PDB file of C-alpha atoms in Angstrom:
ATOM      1  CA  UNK U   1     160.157 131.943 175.566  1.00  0.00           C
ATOM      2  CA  UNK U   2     162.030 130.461 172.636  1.00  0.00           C
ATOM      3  CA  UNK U   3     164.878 132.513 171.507  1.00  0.00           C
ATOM      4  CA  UNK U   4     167.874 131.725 168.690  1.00  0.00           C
ATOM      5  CA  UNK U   5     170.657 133.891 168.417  1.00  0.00           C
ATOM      6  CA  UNK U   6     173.250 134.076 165.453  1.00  0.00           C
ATOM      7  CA  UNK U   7     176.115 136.063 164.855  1.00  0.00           C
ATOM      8  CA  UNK U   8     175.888 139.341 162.526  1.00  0.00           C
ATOM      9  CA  UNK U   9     176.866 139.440 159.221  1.00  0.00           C
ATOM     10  CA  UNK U  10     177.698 139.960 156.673  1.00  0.00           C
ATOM     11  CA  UNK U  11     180.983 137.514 156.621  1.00  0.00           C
ATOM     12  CA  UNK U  12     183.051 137.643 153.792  1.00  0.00           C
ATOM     13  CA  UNK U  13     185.387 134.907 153.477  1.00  0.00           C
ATOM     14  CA  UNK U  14     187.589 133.851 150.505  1.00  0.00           C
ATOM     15  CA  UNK U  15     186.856 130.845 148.401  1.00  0.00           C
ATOM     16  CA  UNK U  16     188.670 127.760 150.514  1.00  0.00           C
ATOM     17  CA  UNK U  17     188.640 129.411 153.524  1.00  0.00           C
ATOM     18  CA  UNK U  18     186.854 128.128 156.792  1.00  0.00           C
ATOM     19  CA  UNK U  19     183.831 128.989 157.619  1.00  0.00           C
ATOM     20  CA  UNK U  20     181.801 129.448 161.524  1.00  0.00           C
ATOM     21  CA  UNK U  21     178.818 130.701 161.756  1.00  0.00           C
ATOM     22  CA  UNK U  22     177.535 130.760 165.732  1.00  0.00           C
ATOM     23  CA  UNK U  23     173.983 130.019 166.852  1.00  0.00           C
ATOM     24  CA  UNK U  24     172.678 129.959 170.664  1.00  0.00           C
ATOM     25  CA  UNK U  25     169.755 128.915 171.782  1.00  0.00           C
ATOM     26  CA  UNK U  26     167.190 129.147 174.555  1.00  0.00           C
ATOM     27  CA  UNK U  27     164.615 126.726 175.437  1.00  0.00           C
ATOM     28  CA  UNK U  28     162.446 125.441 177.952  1.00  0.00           C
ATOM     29  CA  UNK U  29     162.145 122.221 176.928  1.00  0.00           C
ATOM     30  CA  UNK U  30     164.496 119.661 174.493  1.00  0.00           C
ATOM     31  CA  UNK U  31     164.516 121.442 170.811  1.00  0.00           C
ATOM     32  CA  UNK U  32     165.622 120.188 167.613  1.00  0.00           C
ATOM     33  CA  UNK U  33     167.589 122.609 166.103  1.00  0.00           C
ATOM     34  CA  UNK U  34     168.110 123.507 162.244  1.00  0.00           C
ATOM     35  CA  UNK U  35     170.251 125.480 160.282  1.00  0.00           C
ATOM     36  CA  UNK U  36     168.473 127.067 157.157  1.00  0.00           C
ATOM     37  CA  UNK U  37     169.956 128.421 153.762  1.00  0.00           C
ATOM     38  CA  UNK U  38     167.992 131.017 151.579  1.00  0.00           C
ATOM     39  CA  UNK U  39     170.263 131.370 148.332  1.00  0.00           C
ATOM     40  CA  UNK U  40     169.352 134.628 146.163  1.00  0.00           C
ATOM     41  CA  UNK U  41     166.235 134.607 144.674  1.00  0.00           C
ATOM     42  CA  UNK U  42     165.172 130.827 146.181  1.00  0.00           C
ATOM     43  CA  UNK U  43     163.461 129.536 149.242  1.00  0.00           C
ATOM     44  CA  UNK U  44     164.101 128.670 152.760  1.00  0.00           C
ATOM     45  CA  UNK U  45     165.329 125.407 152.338  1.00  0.00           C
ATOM     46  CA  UNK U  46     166.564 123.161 154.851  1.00  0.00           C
ATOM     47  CA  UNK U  47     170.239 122.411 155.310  1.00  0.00           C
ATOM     48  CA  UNK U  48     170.777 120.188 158.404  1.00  0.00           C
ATOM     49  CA  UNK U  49     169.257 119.015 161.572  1.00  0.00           C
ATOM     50  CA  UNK U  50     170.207 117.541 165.148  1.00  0.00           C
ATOM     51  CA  UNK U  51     167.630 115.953 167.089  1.00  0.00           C
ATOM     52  CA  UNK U  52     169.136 114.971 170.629  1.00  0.00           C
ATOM     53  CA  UNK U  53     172.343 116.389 172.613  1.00  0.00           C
ATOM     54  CA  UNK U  54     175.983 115.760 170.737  1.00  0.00           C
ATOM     55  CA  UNK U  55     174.572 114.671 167.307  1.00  0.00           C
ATOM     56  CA  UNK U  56     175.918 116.146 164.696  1.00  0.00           C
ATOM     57  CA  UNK U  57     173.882 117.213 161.466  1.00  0.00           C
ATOM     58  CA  UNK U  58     175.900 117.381 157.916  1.00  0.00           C
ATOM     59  CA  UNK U  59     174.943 118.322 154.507  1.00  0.00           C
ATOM     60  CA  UNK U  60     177.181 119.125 151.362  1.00  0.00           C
ATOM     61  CA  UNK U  61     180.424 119.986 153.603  1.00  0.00           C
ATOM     62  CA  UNK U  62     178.798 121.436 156.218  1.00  0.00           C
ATOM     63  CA  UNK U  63     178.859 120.305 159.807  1.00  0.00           C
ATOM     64  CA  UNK U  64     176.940 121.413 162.734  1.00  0.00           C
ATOM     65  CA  UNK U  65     176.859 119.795 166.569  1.00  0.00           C
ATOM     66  CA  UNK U  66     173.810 120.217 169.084  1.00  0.00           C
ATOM     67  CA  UNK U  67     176.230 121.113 172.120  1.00  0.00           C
ATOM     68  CA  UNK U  68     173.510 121.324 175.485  1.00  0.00           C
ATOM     69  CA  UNK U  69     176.044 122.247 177.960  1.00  0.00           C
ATOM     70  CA  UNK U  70     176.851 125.318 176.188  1.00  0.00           C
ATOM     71  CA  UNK U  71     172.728 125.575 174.295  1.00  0.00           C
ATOM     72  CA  UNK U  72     174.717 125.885 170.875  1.00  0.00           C
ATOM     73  CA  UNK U  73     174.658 124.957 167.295  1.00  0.00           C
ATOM     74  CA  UNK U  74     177.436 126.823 165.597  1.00  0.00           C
ATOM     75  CA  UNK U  75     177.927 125.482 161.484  1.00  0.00           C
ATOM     76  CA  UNK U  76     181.354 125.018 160.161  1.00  0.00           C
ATOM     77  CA  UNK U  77     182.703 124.299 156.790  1.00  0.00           C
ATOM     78  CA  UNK U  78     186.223 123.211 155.858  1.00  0.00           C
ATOM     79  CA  UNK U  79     185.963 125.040 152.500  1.00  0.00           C
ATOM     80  CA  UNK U  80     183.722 127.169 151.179  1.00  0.00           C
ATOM     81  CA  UNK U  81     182.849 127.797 147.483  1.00  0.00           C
ATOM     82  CA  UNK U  82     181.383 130.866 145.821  1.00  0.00           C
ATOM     83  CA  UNK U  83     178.017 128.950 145.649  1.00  0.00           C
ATOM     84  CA  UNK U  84     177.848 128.651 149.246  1.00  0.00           C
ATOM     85  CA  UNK U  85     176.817 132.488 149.320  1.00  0.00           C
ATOM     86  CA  UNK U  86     173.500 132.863 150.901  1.00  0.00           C
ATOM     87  CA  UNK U  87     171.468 133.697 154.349  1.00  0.00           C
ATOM     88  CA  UNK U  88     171.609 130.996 156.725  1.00  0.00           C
ATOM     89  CA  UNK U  89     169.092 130.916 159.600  1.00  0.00           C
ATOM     90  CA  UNK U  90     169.787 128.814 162.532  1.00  0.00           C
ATOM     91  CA  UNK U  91     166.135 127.412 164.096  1.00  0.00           C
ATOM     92  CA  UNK U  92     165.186 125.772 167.274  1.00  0.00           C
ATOM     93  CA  UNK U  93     161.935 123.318 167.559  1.00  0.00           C
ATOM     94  CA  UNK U  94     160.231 122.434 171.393  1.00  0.00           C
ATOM     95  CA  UNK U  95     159.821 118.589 171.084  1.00  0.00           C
ATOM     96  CA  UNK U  96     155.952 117.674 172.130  1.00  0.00           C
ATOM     97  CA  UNK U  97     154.769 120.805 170.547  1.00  0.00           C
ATOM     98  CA  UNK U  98     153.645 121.918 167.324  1.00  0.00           C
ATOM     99  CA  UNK U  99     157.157 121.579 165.991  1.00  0.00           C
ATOM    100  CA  UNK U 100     156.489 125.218 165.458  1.00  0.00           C
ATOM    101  CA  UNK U 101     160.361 126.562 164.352  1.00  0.00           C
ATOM    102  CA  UNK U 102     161.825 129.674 166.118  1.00  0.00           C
ATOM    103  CA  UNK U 103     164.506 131.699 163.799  1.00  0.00           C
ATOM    104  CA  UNK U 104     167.447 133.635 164.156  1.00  0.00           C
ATOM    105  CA  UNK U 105     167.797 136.664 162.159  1.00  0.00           C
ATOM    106  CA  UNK U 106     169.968 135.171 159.609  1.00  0.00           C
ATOM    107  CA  UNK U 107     173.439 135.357 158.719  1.00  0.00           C
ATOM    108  CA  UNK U 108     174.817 136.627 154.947  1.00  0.00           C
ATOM    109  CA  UNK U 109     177.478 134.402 153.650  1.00  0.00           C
ATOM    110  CA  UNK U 110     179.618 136.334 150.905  1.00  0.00           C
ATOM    111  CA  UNK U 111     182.277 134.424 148.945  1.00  0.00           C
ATOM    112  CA  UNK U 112     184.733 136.147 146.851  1.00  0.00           C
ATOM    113  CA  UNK U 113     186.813 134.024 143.945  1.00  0.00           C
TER     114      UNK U 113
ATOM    115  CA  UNK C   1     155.168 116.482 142.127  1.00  0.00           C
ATOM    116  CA  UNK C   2     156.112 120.412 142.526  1.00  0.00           C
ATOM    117  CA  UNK C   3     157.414 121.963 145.946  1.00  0.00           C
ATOM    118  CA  UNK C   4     155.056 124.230 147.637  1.00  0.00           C
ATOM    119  CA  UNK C   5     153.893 127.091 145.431  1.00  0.00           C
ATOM    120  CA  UNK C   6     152.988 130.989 146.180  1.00  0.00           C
ATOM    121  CA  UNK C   7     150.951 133.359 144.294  1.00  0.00           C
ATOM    122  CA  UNK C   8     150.902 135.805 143.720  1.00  0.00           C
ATOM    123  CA  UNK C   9     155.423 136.355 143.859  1.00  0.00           C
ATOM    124  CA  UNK C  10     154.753 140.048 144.317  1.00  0.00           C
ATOM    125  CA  UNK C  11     151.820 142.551 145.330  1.00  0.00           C
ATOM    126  CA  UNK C  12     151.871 146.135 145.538  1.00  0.00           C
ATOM    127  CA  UNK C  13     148.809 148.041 147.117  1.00  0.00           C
ATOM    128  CA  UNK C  14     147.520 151.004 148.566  1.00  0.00           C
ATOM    129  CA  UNK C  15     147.165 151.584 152.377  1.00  0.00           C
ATOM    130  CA  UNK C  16     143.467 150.561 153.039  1.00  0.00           C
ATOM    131  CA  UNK C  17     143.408 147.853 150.548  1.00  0.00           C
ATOM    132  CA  UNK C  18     142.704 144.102 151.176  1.00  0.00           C
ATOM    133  CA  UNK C  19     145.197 141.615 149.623  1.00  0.00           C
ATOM    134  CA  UNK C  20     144.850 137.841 149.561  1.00  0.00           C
ATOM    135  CA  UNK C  21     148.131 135.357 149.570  1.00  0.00           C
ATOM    136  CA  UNK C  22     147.634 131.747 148.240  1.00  0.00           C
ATOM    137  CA  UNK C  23     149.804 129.250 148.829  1.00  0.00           C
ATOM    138  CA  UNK C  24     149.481 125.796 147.285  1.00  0.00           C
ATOM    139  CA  UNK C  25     151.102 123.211 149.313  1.00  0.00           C
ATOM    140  CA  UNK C  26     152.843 119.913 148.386  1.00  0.00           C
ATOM    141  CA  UNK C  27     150.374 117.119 148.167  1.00  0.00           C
ATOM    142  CA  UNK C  28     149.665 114.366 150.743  1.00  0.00           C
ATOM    143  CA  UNK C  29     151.484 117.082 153.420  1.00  0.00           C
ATOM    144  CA  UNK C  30     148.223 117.826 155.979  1.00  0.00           C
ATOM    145  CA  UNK C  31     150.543 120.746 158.198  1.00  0.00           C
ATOM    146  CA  UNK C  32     150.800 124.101 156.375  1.00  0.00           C
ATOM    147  CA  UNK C  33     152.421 127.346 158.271  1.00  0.00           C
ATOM    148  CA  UNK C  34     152.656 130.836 157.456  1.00  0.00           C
ATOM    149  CA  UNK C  35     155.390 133.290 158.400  1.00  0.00           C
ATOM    150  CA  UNK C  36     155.969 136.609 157.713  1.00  0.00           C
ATOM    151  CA  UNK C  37     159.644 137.473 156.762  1.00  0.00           C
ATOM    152  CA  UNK C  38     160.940 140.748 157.273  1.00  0.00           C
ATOM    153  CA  UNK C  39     164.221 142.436 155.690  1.00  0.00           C
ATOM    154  CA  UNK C  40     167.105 141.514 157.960  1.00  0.00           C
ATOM    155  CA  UNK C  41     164.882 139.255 159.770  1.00  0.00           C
ATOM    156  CA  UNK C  42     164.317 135.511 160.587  1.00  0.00           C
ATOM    157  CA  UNK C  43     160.932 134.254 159.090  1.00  0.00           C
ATOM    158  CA  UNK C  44     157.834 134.786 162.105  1.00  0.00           C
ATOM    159  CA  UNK C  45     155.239 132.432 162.978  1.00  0.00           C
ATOM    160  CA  UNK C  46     151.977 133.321 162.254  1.00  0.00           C
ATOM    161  CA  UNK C  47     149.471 130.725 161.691  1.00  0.00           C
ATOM    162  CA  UNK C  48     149.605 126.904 161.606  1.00  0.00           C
ATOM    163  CA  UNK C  49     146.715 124.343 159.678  1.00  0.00           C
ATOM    164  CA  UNK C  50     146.473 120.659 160.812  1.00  0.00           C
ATOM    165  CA  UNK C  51     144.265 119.764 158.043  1.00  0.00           C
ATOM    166  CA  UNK C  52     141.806 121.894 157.843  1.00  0.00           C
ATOM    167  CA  UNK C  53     141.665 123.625 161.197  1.00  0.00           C
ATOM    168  CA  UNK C  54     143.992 126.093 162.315  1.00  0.00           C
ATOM    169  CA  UNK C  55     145.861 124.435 165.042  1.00  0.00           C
ATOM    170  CA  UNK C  56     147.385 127.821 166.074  1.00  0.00           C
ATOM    171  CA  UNK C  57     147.159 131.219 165.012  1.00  0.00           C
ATOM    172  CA  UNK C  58     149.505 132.617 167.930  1.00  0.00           C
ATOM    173  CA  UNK C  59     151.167 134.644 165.890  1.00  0.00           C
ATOM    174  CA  UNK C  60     148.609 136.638 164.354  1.00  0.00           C
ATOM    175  CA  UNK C  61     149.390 140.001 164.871  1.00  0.00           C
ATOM    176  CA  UNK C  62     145.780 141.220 164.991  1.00  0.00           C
ATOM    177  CA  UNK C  63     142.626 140.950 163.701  1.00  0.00           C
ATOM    178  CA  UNK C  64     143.294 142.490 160.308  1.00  0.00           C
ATOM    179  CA  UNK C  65     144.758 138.919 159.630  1.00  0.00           C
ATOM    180  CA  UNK C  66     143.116 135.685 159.040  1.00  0.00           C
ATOM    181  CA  UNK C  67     143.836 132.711 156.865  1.00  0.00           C
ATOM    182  CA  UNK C  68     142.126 129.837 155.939  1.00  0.00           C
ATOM    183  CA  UNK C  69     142.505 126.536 154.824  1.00  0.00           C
ATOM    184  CA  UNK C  70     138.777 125.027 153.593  1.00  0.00           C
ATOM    185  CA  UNK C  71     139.619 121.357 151.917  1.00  0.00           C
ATOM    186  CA  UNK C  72     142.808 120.955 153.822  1.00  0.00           C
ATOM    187  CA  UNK C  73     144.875 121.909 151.120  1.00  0.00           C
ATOM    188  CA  UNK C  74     145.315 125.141 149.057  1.00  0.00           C
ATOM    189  CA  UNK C  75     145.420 127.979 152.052  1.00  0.00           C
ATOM    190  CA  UNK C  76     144.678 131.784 151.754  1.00  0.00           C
ATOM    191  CA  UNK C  77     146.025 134.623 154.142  1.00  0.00           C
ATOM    192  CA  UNK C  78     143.675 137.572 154.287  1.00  0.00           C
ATOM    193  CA  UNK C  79     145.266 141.155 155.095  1.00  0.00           C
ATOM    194  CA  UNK C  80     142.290 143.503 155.729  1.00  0.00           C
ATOM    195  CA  UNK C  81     142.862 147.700 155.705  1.00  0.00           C
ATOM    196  CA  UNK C  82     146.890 146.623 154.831  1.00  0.00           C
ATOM    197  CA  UNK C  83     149.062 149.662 156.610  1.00  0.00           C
ATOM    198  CA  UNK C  84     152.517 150.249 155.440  1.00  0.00           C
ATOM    199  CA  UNK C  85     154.148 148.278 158.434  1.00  0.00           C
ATOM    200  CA  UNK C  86     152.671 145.049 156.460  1.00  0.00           C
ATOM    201  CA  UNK C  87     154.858 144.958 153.741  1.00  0.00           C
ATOM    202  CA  UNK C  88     156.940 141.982 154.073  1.00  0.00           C
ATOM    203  CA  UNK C  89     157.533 138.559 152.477  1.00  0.00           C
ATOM    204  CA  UNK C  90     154.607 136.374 153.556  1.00  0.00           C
ATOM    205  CA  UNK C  91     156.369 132.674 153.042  1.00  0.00           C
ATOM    206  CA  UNK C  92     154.115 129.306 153.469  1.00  0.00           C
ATOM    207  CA  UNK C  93     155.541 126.091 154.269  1.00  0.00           C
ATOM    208  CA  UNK C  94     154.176 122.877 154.377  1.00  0.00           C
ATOM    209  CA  UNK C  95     155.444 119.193 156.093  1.00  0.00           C
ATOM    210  CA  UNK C  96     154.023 116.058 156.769  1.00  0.00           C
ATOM    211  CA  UNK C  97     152.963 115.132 160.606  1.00  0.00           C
ATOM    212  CA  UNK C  98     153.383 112.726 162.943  1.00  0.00           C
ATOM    213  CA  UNK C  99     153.375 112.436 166.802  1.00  0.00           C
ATOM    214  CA  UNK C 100     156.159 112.325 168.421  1.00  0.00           C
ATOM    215  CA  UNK C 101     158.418 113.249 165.209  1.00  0.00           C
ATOM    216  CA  UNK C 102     159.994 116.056 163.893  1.00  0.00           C
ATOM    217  CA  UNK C 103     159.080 116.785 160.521  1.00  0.00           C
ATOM    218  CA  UNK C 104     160.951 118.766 157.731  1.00  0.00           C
ATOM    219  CA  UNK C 105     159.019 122.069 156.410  1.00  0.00           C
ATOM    220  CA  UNK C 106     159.430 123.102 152.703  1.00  0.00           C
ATOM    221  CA  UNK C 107     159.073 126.337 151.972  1.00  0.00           C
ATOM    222  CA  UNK C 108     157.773 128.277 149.212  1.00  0.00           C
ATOM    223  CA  UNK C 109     158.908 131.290 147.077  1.00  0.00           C
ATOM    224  CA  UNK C 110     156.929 133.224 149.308  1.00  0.00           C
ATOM    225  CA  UNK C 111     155.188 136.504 148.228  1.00  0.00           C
ATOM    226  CA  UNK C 112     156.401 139.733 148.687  1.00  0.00           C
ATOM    227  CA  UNK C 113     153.714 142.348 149.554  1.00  0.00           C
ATOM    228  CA  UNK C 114     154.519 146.157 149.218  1.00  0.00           C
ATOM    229  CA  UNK C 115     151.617 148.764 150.767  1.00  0.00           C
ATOM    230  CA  UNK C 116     152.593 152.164 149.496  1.00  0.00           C
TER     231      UNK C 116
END
């Protein structure tokens, strides 16, 4: 079956400092994959997408590339900012299906001034 | 023109008890999806509405669950005889469809559900 798997957190960075957080996947088919944010106290909401092999999805500084040859999705951010603290869930979606997403267990994000 | 909305945001009961979980989903959007989100966890599939059938309920974990969906819109997820091992946040999402296209889901504030 489906399966996403993220790196464990919680990772603490420093405010400007660069920021990787790695996701691998495994699929049977062609998934779209998705990275997720949760900030406290708000909703899943949706922070980037890639839809086919070597696209790259960005949102508000952050970059992520759908890499098949190596089944990963790792985000990356030149500089983050306290406000960028928050879970982020990396997600894979079978193509043809339901578009039913499969999650990772999340990553914390902590910031520090 | 809200995003999708949960009630109630938090529910304690006793072992034994059955809850209900609404969700109210952003108009004009015919998918709808449950998870269940434990602590340290990635939300979990449990049930997905096209309209007003459940398309699939997969992830169900038995039969104490059910949810339904009756005009297409506002859905409810049932928890008969709740044991502690329910407690979780129960989130709904809803998206628009299409074949052959990937839709965004938006979430809601889920609810979080505490059996004591």
């Amino acid at each position: 079956g489906d399966s996403v798997t993220q790196m464990e957190g919680p990772v603490t960075l420093s405010e400007e400092a660069f920021l990787t957080i790695n996701c691998t996947y495994t699929a049977t088919g062609y998934p779209s994959l998705f990275w997720y944010v949760q900030y406290p106290g708000e909703g899943l909401q949706l922070l980037l997408k890639a839809t086919k092999a070597d696209d790259k999805g960005s949102n508000k500084g952050f970059e992520a590339t759908y890499r098949k040859e190596t089944t990963s999705f790792h985000l990356e951010k030149g500089s983050v900012q306290v406000s960028d603290s928050a879970v982020y869930f990396c997600a894979l979606s079978e193509r043809g299906g339901s578009y039913i997403p499969t999650f990772g267990r999340g990553t914390s994000l902590i910031v520090h001034p | 023109g809200a995003g999708v909305s949960q009630t109630p945001s938090n529910k304690v009961t006793e072992k034994g008890k059955y809850v209900e979980l609404r969700c109210d989903p952003i108009s004009g959007h015919t998918a709808l999806y449950w998870y269940r989100q434990s602590l340290g966890q990635g939300p979990e599939f449990l049930i997905y509405f096209q309209g007003t059938g459940a398309a699939d309920d997969s992830g169900l974990p038995n039969d104490r669950f059910f949810a339904v969906r009756p005009e297409g819109s506002v859905s409810t997820l049932k928890i008969q005889r709740t044991e502690r091992g329910d407690s979780a946040v129960y989130l709904c999402a809803s998206s628009l469809t299409g074949a052959g296209r990937v839709h965004e889901q938006f979430f809601g504030p889920g609810t979080r559900l505490t059996v004591l």
